[in-house]
PDB file of C-alpha atoms in Angstrom:
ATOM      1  CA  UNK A1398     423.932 211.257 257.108  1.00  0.00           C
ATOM      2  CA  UNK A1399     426.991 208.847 257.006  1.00  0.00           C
ATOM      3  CA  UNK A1400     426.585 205.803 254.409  1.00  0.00           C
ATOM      4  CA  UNK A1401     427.408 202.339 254.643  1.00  0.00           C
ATOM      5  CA  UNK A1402     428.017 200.134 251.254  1.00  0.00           C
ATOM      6  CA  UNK A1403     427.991 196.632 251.670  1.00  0.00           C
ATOM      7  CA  UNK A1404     428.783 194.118 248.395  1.00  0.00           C
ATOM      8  CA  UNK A1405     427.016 190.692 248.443  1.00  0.00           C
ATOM      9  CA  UNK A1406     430.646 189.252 247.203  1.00  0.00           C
ATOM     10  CA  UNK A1407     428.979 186.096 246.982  1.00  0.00           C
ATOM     11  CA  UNK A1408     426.498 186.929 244.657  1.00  0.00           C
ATOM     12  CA  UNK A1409     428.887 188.538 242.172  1.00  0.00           C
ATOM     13  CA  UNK A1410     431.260 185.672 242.350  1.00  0.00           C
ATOM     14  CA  UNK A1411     428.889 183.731 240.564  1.00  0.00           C
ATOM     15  CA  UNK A1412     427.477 186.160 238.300  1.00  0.00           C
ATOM     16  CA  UNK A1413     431.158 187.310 237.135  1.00  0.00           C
ATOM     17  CA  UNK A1414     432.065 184.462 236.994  1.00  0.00           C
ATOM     18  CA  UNK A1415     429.244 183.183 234.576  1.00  0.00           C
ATOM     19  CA  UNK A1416     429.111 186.567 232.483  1.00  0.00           C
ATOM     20  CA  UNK A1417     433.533 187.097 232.117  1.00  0.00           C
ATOM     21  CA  UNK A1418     435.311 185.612 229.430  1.00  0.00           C
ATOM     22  CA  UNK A1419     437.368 182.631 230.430  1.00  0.00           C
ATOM     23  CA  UNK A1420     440.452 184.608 231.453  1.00  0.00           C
ATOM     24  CA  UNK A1421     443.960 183.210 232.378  1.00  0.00           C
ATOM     25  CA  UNK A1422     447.031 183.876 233.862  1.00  0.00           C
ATOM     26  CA  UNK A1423     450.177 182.918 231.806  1.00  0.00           C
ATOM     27  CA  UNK A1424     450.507 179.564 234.269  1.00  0.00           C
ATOM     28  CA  UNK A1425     446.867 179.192 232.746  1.00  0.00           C
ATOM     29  CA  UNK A1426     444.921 180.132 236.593  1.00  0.00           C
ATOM     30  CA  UNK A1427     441.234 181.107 236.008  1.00  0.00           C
ATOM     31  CA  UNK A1428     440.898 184.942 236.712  1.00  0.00           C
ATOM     32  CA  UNK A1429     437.839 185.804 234.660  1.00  0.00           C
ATOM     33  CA  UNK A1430     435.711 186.164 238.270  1.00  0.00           C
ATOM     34  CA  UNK A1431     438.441 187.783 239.818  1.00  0.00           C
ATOM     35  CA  UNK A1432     438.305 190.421 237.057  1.00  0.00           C
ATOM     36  CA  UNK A1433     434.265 190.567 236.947  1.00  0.00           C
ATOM     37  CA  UNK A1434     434.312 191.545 240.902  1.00  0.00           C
ATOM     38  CA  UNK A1435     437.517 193.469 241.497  1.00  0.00           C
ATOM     39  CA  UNK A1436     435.896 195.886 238.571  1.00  0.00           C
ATOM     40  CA  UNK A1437     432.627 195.910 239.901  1.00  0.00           C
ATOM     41  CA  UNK A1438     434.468 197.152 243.225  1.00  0.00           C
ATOM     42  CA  UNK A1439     436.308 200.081 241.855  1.00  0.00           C
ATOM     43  CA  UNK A1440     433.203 201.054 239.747  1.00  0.00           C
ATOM     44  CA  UNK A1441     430.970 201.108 242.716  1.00  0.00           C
ATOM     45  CA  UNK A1442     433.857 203.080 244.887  1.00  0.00           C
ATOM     46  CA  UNK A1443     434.092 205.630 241.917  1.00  0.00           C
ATOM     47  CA  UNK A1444     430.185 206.452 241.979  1.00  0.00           C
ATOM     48  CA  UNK A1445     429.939 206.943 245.390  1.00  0.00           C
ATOM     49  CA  UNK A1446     433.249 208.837 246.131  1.00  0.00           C
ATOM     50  CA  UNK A1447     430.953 212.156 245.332  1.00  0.00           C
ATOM     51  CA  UNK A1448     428.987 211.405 248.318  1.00  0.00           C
ATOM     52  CA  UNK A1449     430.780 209.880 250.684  1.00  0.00           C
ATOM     53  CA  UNK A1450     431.435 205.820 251.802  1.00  0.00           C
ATOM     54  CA  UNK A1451     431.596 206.196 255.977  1.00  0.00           C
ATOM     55  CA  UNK A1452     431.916 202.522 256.062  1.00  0.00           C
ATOM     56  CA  UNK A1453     432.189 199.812 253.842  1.00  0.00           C
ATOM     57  CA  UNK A1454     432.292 195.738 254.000  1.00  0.00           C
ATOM     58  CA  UNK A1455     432.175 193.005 251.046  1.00  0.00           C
ATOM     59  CA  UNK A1456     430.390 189.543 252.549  1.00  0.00           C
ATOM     60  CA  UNK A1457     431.187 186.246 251.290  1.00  0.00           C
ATOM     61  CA  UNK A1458     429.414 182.876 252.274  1.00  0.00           C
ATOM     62  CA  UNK A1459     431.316 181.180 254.623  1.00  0.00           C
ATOM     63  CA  UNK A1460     432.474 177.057 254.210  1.00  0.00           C
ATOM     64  CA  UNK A1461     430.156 174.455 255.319  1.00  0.00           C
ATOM     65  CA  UNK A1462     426.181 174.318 256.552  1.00  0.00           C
ATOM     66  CA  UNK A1463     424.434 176.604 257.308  1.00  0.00           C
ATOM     67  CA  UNK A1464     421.118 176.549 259.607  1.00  0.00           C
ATOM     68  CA  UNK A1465     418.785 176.392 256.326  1.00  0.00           C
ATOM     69  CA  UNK A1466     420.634 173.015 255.862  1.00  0.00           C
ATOM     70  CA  UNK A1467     419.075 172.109 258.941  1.00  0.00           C
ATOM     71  CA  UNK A1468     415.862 173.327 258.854  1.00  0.00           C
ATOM     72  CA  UNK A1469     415.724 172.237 255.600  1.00  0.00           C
ATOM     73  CA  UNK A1470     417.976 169.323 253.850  1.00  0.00           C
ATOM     74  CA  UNK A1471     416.576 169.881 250.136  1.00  0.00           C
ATOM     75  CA  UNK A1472     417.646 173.315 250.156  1.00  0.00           C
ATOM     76  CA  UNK A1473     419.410 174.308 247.149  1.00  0.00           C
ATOM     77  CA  UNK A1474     420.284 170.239 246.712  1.00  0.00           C
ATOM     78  CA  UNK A1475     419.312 171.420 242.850  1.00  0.00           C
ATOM     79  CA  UNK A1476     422.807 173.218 242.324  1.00  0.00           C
ATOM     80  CA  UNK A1477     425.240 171.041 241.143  1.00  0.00           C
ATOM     81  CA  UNK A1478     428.900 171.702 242.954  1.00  0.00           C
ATOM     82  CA  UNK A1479     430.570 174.803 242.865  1.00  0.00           C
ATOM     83  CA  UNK A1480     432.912 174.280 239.319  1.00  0.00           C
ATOM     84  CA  UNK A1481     436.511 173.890 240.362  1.00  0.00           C
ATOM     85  CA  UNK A1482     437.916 176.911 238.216  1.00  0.00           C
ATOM     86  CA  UNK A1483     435.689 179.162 240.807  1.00  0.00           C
ATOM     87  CA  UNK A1484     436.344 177.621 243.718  1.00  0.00           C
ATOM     88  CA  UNK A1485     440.362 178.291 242.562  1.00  0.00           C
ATOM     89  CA  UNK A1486     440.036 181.795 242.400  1.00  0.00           C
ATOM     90  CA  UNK A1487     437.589 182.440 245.913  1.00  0.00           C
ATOM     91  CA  UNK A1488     441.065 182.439 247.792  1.00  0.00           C
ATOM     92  CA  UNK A1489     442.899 185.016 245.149  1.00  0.00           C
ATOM     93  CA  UNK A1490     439.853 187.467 245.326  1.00  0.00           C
ATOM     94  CA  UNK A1491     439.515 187.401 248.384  1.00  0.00           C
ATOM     95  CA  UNK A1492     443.204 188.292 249.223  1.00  0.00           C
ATOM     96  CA  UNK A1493     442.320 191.131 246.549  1.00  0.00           C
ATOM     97  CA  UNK A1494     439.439 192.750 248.012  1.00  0.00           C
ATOM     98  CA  UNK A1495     441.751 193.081 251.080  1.00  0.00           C
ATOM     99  CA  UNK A1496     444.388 194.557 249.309  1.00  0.00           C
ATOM    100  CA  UNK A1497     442.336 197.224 248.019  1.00  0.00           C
ATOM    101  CA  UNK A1498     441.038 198.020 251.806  1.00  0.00           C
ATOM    102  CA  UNK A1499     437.801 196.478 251.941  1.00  0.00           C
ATOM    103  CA  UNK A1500     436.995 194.862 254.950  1.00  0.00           C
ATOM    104  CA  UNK A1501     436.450 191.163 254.259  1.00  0.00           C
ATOM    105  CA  UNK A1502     433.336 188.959 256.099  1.00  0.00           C
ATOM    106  CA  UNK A1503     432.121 185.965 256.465  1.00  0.00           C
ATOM    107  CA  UNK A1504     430.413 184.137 259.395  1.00  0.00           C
ATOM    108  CA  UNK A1505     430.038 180.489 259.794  1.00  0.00           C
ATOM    109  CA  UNK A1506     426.804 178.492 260.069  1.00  0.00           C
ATOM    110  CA  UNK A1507     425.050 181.719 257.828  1.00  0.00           C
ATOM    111  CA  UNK A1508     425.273 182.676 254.478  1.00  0.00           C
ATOM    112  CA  UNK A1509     426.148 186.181 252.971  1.00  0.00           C
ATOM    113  CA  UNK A1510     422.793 187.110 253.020  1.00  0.00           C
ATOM    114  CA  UNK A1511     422.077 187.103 256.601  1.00  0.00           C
ATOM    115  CA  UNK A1512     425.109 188.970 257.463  1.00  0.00           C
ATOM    116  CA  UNK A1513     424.183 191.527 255.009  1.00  0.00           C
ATOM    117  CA  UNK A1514     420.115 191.458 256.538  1.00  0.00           C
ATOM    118  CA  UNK A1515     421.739 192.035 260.133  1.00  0.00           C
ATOM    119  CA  UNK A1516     424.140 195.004 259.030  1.00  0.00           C
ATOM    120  CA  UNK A1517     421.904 196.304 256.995  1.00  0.00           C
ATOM    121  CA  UNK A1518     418.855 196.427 259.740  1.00  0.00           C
ATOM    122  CA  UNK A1519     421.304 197.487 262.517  1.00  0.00           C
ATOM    123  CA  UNK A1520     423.073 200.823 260.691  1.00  0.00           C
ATOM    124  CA  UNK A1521     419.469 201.749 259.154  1.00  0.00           C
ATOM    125  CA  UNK A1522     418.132 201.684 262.618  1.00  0.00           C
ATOM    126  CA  UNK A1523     420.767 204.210 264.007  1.00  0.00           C
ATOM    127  CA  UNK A1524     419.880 206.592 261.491  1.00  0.00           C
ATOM    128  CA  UNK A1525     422.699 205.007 258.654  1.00  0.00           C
ATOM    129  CA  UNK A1526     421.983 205.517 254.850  1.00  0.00           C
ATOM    130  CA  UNK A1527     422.829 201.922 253.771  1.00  0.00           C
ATOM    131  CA  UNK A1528     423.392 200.750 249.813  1.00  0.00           C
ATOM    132  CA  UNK A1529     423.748 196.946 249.336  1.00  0.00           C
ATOM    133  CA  UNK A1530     425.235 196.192 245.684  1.00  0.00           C
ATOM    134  CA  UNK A1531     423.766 192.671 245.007  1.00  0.00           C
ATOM    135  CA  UNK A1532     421.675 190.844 242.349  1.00  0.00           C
ATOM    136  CA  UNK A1533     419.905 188.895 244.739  1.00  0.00           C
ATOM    137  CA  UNK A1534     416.440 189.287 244.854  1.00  0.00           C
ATOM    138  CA  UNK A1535     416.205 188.247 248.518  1.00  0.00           C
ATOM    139  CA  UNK A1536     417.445 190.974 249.948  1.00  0.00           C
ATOM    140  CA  UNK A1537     414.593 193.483 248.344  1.00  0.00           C
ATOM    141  CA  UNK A1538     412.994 192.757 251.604  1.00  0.00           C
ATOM    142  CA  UNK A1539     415.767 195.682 253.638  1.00  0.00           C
ATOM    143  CA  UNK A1540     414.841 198.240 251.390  1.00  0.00           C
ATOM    144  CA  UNK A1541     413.307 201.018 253.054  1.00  0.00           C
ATOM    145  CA  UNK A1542     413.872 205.261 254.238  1.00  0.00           C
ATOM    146  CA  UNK A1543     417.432 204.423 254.738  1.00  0.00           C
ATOM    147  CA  UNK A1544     418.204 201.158 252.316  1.00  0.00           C
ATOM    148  CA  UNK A1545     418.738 200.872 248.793  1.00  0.00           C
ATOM    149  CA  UNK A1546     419.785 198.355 246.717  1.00  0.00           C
ATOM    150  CA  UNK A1547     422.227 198.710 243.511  1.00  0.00           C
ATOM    151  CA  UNK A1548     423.306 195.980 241.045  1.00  0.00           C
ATOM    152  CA  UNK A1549     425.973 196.961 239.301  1.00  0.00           C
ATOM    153  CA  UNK A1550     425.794 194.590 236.268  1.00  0.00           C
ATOM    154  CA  UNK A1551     422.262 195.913 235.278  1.00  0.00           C
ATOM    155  CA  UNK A1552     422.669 199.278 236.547  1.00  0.00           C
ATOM    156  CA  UNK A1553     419.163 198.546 238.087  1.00  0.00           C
ATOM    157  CA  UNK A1554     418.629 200.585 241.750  1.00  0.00           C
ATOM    158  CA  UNK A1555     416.038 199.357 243.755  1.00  0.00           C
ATOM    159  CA  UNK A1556     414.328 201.594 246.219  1.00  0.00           C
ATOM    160  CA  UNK A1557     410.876 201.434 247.599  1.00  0.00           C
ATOM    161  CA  UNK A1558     409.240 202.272 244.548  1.00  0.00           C
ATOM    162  CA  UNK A1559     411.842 200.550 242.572  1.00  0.00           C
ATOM    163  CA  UNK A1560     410.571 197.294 244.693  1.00  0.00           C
ATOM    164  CA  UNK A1561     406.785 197.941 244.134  1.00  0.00           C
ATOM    165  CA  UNK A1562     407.097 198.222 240.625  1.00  0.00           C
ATOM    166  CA  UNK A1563     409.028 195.445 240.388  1.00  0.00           C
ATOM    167  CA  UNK A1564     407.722 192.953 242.152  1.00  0.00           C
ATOM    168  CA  UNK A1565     404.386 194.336 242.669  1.00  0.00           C
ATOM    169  CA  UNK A1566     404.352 194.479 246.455  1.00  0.00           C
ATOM    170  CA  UNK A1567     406.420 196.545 248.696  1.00  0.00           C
ATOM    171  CA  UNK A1568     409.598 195.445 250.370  1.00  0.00           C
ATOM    172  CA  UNK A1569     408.226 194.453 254.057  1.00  0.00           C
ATOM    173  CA  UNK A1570     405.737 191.797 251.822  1.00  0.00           C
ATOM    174  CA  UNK A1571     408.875 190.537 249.895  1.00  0.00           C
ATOM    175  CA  UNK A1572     409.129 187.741 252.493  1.00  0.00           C
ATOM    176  CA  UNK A1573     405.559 186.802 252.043  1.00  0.00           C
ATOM    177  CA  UNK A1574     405.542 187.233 248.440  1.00  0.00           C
ATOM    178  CA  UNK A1575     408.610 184.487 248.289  1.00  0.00           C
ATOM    179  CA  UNK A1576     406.769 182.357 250.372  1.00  0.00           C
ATOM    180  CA  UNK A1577     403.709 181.755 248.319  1.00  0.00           C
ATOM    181  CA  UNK A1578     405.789 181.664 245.130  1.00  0.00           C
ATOM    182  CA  UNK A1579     408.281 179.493 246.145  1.00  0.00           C
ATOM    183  CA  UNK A1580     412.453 180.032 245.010  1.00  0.00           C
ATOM    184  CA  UNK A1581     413.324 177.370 242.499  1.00  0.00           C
ATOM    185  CA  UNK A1582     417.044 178.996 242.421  1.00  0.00           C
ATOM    186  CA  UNK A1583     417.122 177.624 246.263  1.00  0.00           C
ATOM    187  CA  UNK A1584     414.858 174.306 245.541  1.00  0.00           C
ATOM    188  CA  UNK A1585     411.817 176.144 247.790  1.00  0.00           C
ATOM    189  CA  UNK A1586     408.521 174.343 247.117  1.00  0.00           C
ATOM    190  CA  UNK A1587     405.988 177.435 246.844  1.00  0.00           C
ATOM    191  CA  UNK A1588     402.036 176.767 247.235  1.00  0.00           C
ATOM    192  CA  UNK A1589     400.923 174.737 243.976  1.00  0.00           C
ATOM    193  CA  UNK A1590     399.735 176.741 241.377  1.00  0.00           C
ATOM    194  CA  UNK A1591     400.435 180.529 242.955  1.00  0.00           C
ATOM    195  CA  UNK A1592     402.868 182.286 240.773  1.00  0.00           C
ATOM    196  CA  UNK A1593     403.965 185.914 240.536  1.00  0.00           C
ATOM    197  CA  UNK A1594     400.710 187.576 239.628  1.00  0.00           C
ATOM    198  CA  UNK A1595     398.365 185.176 242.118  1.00  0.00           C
ATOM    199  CA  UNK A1596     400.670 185.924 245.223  1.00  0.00           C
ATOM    200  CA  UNK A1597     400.555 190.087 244.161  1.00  0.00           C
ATOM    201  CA  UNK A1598     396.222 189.995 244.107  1.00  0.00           C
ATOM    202  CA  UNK A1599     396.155 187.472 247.280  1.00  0.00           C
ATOM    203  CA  UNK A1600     398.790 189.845 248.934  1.00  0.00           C
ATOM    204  CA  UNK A1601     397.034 193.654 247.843  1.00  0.00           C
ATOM    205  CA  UNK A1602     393.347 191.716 248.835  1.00  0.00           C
ATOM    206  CA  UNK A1603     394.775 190.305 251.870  1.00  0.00           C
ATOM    207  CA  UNK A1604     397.229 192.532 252.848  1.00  0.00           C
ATOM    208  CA  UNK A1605     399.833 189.927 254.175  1.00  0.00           C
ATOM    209  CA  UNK A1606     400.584 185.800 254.312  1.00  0.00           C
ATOM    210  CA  UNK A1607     398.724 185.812 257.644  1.00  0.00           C
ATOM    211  CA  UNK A1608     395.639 187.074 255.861  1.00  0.00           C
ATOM    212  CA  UNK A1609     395.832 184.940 253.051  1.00  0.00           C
ATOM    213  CA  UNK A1610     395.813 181.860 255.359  1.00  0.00           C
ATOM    214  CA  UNK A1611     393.250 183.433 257.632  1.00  0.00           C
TER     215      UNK A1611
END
């Protein structure tokens, strides 16, 4: 069965870049994020060289809105801006992760996420074994027969059991379970007063978000 790896580059941007030591170039350039991802790369190319990569991609957000802007204006209006010694080395990294041979995405007017959802769905669906290396909790919702999920700065792999007994429901709830709980990363209201253990009874009683509000 051929296997497709996909990185969430977006989501380790920020996490190497928050977790590296404040490393510099002799001219003083912040690299430290650079460093965090380009390993995380070659670690994840090393483990999987055993079994095969058929295809590969690394997804980045892309500049600008994107339609949850519009459906939503308050989303993520929490974060403050992106700190300028990241945004300086996006364009470096990126020129990186080409330069080892990874195919470079990103799509305008969606985020990483939704590129990842839509590659993910599509190769699974023609019979793909697909491993997304992310630490974004989102995209437990793909996991399935075919999809896994691997984050390489916890070492944590998340496969259908790995997503019941972490979250308590099983991947095709994940959406529903986020809905009642709300995402205070993203500045998503939930419903008042439902946290993680509320949504997992209403959801195993109910059996989905439709029941609960039925």
């Amino acid at each position: 069965m051929p296997t497709l790896l996909l990185v969430d580059g977006s989501s380790y941007l920020y996490r190497a870049f928050h977790a590296m030591p404040d490393l510099r170039t002799s001219q003083n350039e912040p690299t430290g994020a650079i460093h965090g991802v380009l390993n995380m790369l070659r670690r994840l190319e090393s483990d999987y060289q055993a079994s095969g990569i058929d295809y590969k991609g690394c997804v980045f957000d892309a500049k600008g809105r994107t339609f949850r802007d519009d459906w939503y204006p308050q989303y993520k209006a929490n974060r403050p801006p992106m700190p300028e010694d990241m945004v300086r080395q996006i364009e470096p990294l990126h020129a990186a992760i080409v330069a080892l041979g990874w195919p470079l995405l990103m799509c305008d007017g969606v985020e990483a996420d939704d590129v990842i959802g839509t590659l993910t769905t599509q190769a699974a669906a023609q019979g793909v074994q697909v491993v997304v290396s992310t630490g974004d909790k989102d995209l437990a919702q793909l996991v399935g027969p075919h999809v896994s999920l691997i984050n390489t700065m916890s070492n944590e792999v998340l496969d259908e059991a790995g997503v019941l007994g972490k979250f308590g429901v099983p991947a095709e709830r994940i959406v529903d379970y986020l809905a009642l709980i709300g995402d205070a990363v993203d500045n998503v209201p939930g419903v008042d007063k439902v946290g993680a253990k509320t949504a997992v009874k209403w959801l195993a009683q109910y059996g989905s978000l439709d029941g609960v509000i039925a």
